XYZ file of C-alpha atoms in Angstrom:
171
model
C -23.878 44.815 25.888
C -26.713 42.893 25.573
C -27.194 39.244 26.980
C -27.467 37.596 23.600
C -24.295 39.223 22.094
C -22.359 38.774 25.418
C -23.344 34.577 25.276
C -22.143 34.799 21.397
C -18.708 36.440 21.964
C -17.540 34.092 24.721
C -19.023 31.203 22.515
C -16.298 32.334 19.952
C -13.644 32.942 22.308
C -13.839 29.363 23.623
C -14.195 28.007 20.032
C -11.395 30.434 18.914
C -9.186 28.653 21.633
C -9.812 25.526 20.947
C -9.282 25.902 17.252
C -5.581 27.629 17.831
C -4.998 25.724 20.931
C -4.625 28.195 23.537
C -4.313 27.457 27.257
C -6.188 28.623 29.833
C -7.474 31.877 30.871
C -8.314 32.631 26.764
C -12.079 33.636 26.741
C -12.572 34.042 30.434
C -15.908 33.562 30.926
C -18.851 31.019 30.846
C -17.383 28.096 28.736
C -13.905 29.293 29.188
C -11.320 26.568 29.204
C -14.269 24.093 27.825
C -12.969 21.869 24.993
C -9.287 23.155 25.583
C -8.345 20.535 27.853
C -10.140 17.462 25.867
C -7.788 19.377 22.308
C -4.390 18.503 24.686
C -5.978 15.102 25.838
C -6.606 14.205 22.362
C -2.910 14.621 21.244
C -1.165 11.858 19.438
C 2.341 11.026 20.579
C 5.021 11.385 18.527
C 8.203 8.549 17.619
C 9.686 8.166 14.689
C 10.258 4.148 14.307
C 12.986 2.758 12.150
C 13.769 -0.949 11.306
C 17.329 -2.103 9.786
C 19.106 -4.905 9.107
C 19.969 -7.148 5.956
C 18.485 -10.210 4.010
C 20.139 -12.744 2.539
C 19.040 -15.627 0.176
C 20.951 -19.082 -0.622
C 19.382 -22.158 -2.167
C 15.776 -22.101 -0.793
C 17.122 -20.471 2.854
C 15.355 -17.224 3.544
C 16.811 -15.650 6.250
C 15.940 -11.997 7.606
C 17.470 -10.640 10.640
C 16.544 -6.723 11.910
C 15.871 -4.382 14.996
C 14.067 -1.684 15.406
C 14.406 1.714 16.615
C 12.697 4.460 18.270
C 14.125 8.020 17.338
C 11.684 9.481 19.899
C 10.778 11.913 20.984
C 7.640 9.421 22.701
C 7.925 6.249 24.067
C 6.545 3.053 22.383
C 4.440 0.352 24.707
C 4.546 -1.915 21.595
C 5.169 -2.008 17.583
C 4.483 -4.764 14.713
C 6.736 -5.163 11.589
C 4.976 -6.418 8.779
C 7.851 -9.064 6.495
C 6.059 -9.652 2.949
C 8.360 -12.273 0.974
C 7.842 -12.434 -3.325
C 8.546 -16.136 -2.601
C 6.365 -18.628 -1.452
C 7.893 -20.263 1.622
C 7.172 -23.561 3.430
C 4.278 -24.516 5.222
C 4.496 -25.341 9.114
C 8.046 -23.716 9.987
C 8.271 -22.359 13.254
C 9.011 -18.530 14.010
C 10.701 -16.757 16.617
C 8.389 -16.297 19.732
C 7.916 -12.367 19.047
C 6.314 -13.208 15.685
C 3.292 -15.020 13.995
C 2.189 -15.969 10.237
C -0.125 -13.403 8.749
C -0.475 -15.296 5.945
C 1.652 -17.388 3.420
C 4.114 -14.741 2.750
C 3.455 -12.955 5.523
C 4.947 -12.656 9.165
C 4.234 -10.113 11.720
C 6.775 -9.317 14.643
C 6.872 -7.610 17.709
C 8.742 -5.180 18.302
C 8.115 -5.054 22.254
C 8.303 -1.599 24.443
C 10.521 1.012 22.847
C 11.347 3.783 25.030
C 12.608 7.091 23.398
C 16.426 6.531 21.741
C 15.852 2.627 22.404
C 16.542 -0.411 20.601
C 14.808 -3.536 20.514
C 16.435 -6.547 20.313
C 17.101 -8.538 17.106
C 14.247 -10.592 15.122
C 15.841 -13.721 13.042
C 14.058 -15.192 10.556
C 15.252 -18.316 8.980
C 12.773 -19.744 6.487
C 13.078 -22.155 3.942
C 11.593 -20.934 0.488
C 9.848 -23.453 -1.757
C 11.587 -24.384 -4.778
C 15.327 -22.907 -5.411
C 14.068 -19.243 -6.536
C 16.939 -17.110 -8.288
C 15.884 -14.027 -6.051
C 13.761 -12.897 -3.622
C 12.194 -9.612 -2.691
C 11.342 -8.420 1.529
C 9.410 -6.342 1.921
C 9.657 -4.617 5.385
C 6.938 -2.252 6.997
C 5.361 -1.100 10.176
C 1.778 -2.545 10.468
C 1.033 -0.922 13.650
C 3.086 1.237 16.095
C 0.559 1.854 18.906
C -1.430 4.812 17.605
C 1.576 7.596 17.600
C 2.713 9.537 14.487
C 5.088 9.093 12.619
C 6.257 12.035 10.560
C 9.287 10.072 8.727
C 7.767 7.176 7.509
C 10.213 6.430 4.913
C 13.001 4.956 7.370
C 10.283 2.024 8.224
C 9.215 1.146 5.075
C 11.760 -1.204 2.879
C 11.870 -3.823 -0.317
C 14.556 -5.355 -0.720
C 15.948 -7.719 -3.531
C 17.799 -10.417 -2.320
C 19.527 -12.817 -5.329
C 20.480 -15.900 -4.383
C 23.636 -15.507 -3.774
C 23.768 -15.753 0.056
C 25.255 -12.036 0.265
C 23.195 -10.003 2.747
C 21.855 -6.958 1.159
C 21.064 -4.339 3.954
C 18.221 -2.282 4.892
């Protein structure tokens, strides 16, 4: 076999196993295991983060209360819920210490490490909404959950309509 076709069929072996992921050992040769072990290095973790928990509106109080959950299978050093409110709330109120303004009718939260099957612990929000509005709509959403994937996506994202009738109306 010549030298030229011998360098181009363990080029394609090692690109062959990088491309299907195979382990070690596949295209022994010069280059073998090159690229295979930067394919498993580059693998995002996996956890499927949930949030849940009710809203409830009465007169101008706007209060949200949730936790969220990791459903695994990867741990979580840190998440951030994203709260969006329809209604314009009051300047200067203060927030829990996990969470921040993003804007004016929006707070971000953290969530805090979430190990595999854990819970973090619950977020209130009490915030007073300018005006008396008739209802209000949350809507609830991860902004960032430290790079994994998340193949269910739809058990994190929530809008909720909360009327003013104090009821809390889950999520």
């Amino acid at each position: 076999m010549g030298v030229k076709r011998k360098v181009l069929l363990v080029a394609v072996s090692a690109v062959a196993a990088v491309v299907m992921g195979a382990g070690p050992g596949v295209g022994a040769g010069v280059g073998a295991g090159v690229g295979t072990a930067g394919v498993r290095a580059a693998v995002v973790p996996e956890a499927d983060l949930a949030h849940h928990g009710h809203v409830s509106l009465w007169s101008e109080q706007l209060t949200v209360r949730f936790e969220s959950e990791n459903h695994g299978p990867s741990a979580l050093a840190d998440a951030t819920v994203r709260l969006t409110f329809s209604v314009a709330v009051a300047a200067g109120q203060s927030l829990p210490a996990n969470c921040l303004w993003g804007g004016d009718r929006m707070v971000l939260c953290r969530t805090g490490q979430l190990r595999a099957g854990g819970r973090s612990p619950e977020t209130a929000l009490d915030l007073k909404a300018t005006g008396r509005p008739v209802e209000a709509v949350v809507q609830i959403d991860t902004a960032w959950n430290g790079g994994a994937s998340d193949s269910n996506p739809e058990n994190h994202r929530h809008r909720v309509l909360a009327p003013a009738t104090g009821d809390p109306y889950a999520f």
